[in-house]
Short mmCIF file of C-alpha atoms in Angstrom, two decimals:
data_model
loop_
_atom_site.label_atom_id
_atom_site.label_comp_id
_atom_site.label_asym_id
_atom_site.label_seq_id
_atom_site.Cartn_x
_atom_site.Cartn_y
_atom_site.Cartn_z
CA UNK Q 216 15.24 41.29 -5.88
CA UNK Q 217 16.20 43.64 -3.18
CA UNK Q 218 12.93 44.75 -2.43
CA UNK Q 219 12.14 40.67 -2.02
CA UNK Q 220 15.22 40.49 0.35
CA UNK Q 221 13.95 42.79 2.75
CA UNK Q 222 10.40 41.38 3.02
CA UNK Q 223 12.27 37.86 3.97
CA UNK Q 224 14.25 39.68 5.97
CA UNK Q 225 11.05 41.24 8.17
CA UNK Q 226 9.09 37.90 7.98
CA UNK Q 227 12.52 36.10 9.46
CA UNK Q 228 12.50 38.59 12.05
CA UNK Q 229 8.69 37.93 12.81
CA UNK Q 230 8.68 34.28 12.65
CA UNK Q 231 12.08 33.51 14.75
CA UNK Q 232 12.41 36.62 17.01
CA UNK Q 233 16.20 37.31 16.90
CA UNK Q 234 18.57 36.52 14.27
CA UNK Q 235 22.48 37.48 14.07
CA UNK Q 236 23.65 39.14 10.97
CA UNK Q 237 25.65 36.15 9.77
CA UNK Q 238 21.91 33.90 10.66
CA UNK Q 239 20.20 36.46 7.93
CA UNK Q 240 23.08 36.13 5.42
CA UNK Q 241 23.06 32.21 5.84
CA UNK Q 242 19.14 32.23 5.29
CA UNK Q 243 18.97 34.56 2.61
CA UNK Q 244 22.52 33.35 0.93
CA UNK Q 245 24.30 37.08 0.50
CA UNK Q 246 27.21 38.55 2.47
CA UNK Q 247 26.95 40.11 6.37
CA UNK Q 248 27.75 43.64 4.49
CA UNK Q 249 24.54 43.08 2.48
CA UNK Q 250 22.49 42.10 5.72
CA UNK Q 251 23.82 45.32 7.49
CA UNK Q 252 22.62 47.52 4.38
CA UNK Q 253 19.03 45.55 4.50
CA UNK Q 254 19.17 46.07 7.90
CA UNK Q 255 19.71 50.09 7.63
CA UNK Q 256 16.94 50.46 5.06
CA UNK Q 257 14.41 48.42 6.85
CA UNK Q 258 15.23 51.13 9.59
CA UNK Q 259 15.29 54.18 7.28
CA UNK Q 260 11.68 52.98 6.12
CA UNK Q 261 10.43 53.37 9.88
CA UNK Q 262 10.29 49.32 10.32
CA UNK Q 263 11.05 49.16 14.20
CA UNK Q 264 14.41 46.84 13.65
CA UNK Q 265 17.05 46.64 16.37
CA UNK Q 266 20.28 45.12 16.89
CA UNK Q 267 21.87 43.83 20.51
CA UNK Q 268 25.48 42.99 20.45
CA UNK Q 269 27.05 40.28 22.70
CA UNK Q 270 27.29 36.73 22.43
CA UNK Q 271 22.82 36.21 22.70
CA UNK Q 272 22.81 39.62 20.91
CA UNK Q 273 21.44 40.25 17.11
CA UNK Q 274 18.61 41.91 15.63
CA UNK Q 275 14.28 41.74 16.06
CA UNK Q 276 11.74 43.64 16.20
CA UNK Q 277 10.25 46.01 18.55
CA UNK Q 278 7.38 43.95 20.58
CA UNK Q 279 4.19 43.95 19.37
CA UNK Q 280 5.04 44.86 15.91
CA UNK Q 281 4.03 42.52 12.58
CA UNK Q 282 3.94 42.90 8.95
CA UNK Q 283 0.87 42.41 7.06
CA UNK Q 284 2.92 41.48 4.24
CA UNK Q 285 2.13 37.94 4.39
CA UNK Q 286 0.73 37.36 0.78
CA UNK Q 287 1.38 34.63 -1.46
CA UNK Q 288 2.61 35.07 -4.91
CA UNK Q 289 1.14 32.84 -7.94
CA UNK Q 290 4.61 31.12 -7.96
CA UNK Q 291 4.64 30.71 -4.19
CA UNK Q 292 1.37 29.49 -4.11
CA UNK Q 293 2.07 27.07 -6.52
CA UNK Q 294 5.05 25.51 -4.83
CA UNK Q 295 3.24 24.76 -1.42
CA UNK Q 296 3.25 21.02 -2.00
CA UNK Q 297 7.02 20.77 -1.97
CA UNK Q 298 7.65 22.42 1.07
CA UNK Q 299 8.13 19.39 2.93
CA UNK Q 300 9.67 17.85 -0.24
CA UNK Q 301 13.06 20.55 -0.21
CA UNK Q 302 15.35 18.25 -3.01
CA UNK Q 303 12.21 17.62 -5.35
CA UNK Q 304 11.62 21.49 -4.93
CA UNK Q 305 15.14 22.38 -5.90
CA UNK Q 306 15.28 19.85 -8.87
CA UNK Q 307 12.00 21.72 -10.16
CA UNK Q 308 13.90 25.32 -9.57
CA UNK Q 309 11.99 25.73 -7.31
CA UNK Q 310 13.97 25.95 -4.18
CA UNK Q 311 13.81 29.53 -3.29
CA UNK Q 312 10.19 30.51 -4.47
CA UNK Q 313 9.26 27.60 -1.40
CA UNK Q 314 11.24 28.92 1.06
CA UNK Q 315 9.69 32.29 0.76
CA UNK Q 316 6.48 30.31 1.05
CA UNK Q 317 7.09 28.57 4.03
CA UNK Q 318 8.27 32.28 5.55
CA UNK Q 319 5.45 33.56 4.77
CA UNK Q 320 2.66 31.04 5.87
CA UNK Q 321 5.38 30.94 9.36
CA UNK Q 322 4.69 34.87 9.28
CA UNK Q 323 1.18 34.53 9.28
CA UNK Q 324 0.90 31.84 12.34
CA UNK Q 325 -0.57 32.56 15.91
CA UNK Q 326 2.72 32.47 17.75
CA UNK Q 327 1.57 29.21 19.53
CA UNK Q 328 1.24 27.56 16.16
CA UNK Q 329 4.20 29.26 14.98
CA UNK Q 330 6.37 27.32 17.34
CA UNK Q 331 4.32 24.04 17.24
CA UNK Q 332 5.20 23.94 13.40
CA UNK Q 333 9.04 24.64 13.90
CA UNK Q 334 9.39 21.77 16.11
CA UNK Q 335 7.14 19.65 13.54
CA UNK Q 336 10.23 20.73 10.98
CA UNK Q 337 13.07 20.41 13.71
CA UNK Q 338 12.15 16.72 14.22
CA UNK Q 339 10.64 15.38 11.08
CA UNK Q 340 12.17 14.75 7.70
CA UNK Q 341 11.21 13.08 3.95
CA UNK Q 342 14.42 11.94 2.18
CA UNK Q 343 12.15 10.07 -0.51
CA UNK Q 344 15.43 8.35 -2.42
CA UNK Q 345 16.21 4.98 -2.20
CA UNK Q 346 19.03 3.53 -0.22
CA UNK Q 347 22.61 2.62 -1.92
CA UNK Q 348 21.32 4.36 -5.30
CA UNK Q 349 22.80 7.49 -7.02
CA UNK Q 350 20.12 10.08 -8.11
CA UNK Q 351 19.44 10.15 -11.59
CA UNK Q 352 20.98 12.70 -13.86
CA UNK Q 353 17.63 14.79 -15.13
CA UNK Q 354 18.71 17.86 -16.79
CA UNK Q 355 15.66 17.94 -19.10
CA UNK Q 356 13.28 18.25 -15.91
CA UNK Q 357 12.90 21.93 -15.63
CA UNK Q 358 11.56 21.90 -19.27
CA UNK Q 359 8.87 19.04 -18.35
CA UNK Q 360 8.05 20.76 -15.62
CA UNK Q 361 7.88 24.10 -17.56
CA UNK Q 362 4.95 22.10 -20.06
CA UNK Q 363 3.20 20.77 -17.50
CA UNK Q 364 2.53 23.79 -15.50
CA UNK Q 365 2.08 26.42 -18.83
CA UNK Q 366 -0.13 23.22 -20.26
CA UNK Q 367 1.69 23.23 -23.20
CA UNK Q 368 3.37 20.65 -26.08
CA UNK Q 369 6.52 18.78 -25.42
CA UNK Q 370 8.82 17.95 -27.79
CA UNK Q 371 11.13 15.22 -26.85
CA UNK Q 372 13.82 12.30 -27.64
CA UNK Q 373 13.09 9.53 -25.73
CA UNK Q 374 16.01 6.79 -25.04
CA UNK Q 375 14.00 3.53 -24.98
CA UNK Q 376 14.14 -0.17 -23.71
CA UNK Q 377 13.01 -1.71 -27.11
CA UNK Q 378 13.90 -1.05 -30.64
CA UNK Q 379 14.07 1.14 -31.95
CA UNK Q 380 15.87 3.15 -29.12
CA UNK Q 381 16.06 7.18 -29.51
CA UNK Q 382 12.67 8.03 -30.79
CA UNK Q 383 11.50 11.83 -31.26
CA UNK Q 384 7.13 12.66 -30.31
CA UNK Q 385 5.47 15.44 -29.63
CA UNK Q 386 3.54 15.01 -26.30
CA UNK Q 387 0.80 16.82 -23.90
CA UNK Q 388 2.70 16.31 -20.71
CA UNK Q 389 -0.37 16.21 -18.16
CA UNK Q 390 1.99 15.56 -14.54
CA UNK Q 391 5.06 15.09 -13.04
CA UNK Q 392 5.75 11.98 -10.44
CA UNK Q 393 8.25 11.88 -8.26
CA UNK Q 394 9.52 7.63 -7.35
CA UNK Q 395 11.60 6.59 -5.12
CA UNK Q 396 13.79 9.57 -6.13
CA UNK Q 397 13.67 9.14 -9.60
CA UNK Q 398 10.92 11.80 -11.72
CA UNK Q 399 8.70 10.80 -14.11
CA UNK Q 400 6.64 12.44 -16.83
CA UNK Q 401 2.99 11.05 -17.48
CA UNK Q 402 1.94 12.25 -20.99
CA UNK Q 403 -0.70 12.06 -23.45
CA UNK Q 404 0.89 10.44 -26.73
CA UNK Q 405 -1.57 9.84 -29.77
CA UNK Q 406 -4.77 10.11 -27.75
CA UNK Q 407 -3.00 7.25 -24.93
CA UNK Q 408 -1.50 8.44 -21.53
CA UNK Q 409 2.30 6.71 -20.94
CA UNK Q 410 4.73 7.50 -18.72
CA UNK Q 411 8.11 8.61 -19.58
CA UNK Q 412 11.15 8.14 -17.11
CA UNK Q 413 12.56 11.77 -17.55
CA UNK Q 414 16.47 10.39 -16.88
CA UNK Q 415 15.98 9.20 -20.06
CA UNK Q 416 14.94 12.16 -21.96
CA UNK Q 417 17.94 12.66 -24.85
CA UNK Q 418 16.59 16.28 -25.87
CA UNK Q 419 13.62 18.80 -24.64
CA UNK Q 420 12.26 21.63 -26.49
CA UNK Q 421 8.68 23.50 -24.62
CA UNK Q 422 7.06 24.08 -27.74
CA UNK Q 423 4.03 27.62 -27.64
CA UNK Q 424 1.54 25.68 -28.76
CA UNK Q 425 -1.28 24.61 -25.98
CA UNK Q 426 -3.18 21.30 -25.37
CA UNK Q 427 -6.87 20.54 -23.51
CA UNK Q 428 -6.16 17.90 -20.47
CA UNK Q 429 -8.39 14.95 -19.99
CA UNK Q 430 -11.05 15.64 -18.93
CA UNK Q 431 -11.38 14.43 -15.29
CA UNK Q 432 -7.64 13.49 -15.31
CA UNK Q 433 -6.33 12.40 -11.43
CA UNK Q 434 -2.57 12.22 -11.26
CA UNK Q 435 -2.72 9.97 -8.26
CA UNK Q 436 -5.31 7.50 -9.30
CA UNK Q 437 -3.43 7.30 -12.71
CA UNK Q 438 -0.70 6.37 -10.81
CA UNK Q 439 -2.39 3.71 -9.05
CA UNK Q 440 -3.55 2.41 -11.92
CA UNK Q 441 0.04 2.41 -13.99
CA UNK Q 442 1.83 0.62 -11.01
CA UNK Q 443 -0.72 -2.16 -10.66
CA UNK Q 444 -0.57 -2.75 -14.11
CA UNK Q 445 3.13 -2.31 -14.42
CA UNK Q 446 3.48 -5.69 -11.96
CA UNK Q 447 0.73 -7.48 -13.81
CA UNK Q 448 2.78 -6.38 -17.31
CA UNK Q 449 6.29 -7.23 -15.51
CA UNK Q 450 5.49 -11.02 -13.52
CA UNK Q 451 3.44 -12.64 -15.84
CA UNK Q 452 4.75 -16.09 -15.06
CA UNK Q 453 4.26 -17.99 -11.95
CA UNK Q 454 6.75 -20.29 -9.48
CA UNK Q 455 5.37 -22.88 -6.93
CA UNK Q 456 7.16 -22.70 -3.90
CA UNK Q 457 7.17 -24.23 -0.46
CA UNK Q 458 8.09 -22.10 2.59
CA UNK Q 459 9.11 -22.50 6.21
CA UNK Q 460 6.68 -21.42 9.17
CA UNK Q 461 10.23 -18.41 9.69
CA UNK Q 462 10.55 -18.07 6.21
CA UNK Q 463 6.96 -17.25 5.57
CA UNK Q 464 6.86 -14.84 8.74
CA UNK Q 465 9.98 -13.16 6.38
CA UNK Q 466 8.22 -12.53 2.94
CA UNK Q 467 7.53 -9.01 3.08
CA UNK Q 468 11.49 -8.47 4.37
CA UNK Q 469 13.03 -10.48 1.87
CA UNK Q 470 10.40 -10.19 -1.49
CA UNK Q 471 8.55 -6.98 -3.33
CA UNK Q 472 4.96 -6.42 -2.16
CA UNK Q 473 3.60 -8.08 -5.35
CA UNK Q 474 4.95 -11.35 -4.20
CA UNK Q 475 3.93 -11.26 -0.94
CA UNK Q 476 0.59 -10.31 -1.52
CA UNK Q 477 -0.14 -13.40 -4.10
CA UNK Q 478 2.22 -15.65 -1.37
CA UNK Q 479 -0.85 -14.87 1.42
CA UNK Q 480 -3.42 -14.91 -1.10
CA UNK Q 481 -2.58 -18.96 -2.15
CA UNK Q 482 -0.70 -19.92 0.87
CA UNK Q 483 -2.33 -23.39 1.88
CA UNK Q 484 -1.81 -24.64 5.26
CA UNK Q 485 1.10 -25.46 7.02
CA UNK Q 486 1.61 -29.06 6.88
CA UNK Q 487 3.19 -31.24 9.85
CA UNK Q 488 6.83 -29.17 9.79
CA UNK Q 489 4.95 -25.85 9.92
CA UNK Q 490 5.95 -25.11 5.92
CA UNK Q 491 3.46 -24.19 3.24
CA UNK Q 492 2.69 -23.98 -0.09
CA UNK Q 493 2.75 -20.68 -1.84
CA UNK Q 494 2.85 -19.17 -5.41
CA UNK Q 495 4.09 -16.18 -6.64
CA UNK Q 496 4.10 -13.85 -9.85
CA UNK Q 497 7.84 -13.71 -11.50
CA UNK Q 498 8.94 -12.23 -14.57
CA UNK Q 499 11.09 -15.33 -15.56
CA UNK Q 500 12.93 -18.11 -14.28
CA UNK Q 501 16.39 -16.69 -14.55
CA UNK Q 502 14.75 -13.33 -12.63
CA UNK Q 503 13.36 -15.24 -10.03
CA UNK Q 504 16.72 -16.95 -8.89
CA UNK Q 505 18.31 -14.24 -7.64
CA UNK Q 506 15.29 -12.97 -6.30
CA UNK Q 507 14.21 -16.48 -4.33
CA UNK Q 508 17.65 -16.95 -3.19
CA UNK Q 509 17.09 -14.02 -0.58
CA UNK Q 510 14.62 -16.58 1.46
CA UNK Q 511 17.82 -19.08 1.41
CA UNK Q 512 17.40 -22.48 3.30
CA UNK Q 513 13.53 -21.40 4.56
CA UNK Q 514 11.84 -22.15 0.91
CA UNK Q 515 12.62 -24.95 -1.65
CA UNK Q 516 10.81 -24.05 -5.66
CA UNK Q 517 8.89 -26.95 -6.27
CA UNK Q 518 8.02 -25.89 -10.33
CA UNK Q 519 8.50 -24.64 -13.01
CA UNK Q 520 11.46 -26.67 -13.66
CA UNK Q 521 13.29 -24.88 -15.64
CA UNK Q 522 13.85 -22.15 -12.53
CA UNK Q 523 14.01 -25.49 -10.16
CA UNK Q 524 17.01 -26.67 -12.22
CA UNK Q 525 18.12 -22.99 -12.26
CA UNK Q 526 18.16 -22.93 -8.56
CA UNK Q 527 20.01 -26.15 -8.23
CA UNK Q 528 22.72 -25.86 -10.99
CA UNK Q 529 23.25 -21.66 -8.73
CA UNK Q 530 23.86 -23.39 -5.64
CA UNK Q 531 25.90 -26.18 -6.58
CA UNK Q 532 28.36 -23.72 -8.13
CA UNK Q 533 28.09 -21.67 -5.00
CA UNK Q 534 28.70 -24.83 -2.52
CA UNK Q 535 31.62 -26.24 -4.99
CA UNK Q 536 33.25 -22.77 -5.14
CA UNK Q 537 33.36 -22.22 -1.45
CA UNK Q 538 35.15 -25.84 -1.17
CA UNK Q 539 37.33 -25.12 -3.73
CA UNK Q 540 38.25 -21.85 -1.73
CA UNK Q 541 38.43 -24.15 1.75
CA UNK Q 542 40.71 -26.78 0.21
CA UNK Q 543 43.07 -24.02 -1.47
CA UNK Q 544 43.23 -21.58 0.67
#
């Protein structure tokens, strides 16, 4: 560990010049006495380290000198996709094997392109969570993870929607997919690939014994493929609607991508007023009302009935309690 602490300690002083002792101990998360001990060694081993004091003082290296100790580990190596990614890398475990990643692949930079990446990190960055949600609780993740990258069985309770609920399988986990901050695990289950939501793993045990992946198994096409048929699975029913020349300029602000891609698709043309005729995939009527109610006064549901009388019987008991409220106030 302490032999690790003083290569991130060089490679700090290579990629950003001149650090302060309490810098170093903030980067590497140990005290200023520990820092001054690194510090001392680093110099007892003939490393050319030197401090300045005063305010624009701290310590760097003597010009011209570098450290060829600039090469990956396996576990480094491994976690170069998450450096931009720092909370999915830290739900993994992962947090401190990519930061000595990143140091290292800084190290190993042309000074020119040194810099030009530190101001690509100072002024971009991924928070890939969703707005006005908590994260999900996932304390089984650093087990998936553990299967997927040792390519080994998973054994696992799974909390489902249907009945029956908590159900216990042994499965070949073959990735791990981070959504809209939420993980999930895409497994091989009786010879059939499904995707587990890992929030909603009860119970986790790695199990020793390996597994063969498909062959020619893409994570990211996979992907593809489960989310398009996850809508197709999800709005299997249809509403008629017709829309304002505003409210149809809205769709994509107010509706999920699905439903504005079949609105364009079938939208005929605008008639006299400018409004259309449009229909969209929903998963059912009493779904949809919430849903359509975001396009308010701009679109009118001309079938099925059932979600037309929905609509109708939502907004007369909206109007007639906001005239209750005005005549008793």
């Amino acid at each position: 560990m302490r032999a690790s602490r003083l290569v991130s300690i060089l490679l700090l002083l290579q990629t950003r010049r001149r650090l302060t002792a309490a810098q170093l101990a903030d980067a590497l998360e140990v005290s200023v006495r520990t820092v001054y001990r690194d510090i001392e060694s680093l110099g007892e081993a003939g490393v050319p380290v030197y401090g300045e004091p005063g305010h624009d003082g701290g310590y760097q290296l003597l010009d011209g000198y570098r450290t060829q100790l600039t090469g990956l580990t396996e576990g480094e190596a491994e976690s170069l996709f998450l450096t931009g990614l720092p909370t999915a890398a830290a739900d993994l475990g992962l947090g401190a094997t990519v930061t000595a990643a990143q140091l290292k692949l800084m190290a190993a930079l042309p000074a020119e392109l040194r810099d030009r990446a530190g101001r690509v990190a100072e002024r971009f960055h991924l928070d890939a969570p969703s707005w006005y949600r908590e994260a999900d609780s996932t304390p089984h993740l650093a087990t998936a993870a553990a299967a997927v990258w040792r390519q080994r069985l998973l054994r696992m309770s799974y909390l489902r929607w249907a009945h029956p609920r908590e159900v216990s399988r042994v499965v070949a986990p073959h990735g791990l997919v981070l959504k809209a901050g939420r993980w999930y695990v895409v497994a091989r289950h009786r010879d059939e690939l499904r995707t587990y939501r890992v929030s909603r793993l009860l119970d986790a045990e790695l199990l020793d014994e390996p597994f063969e992946r498909l062959p020619g198994f893409a994570l990211a096409d996979y992907w593809r493929g489960y989310l398009a048929r996850f809508d197709e699975r999800r709005r299997w029913a249809e509403a008629h609607l017709r829309v304002s020349a505003d409210g149809f300029e809205r769709l994509d602000q107010q509706l999920e991508p699905a439903m504005v891609q079949a609105a364009r698709r079938t939208a005929g043309e605008p008639d006299a007023e400018g409004w259309r005729r449009i229909t969209v995939p929903i998963e059912s009527p009493a779904q949809a009302v919430p849903e359509l109610l975001r396009l308010g006064a701009d679109a009118e549901v001309l079938a099925p009935a059932e979600l037309r009388d929905l609509m109708l019987a939502t907004l007369a008991a909206t109007t007639a309690r906001y005239v209750s409220a005005a005549q008793n106030p």
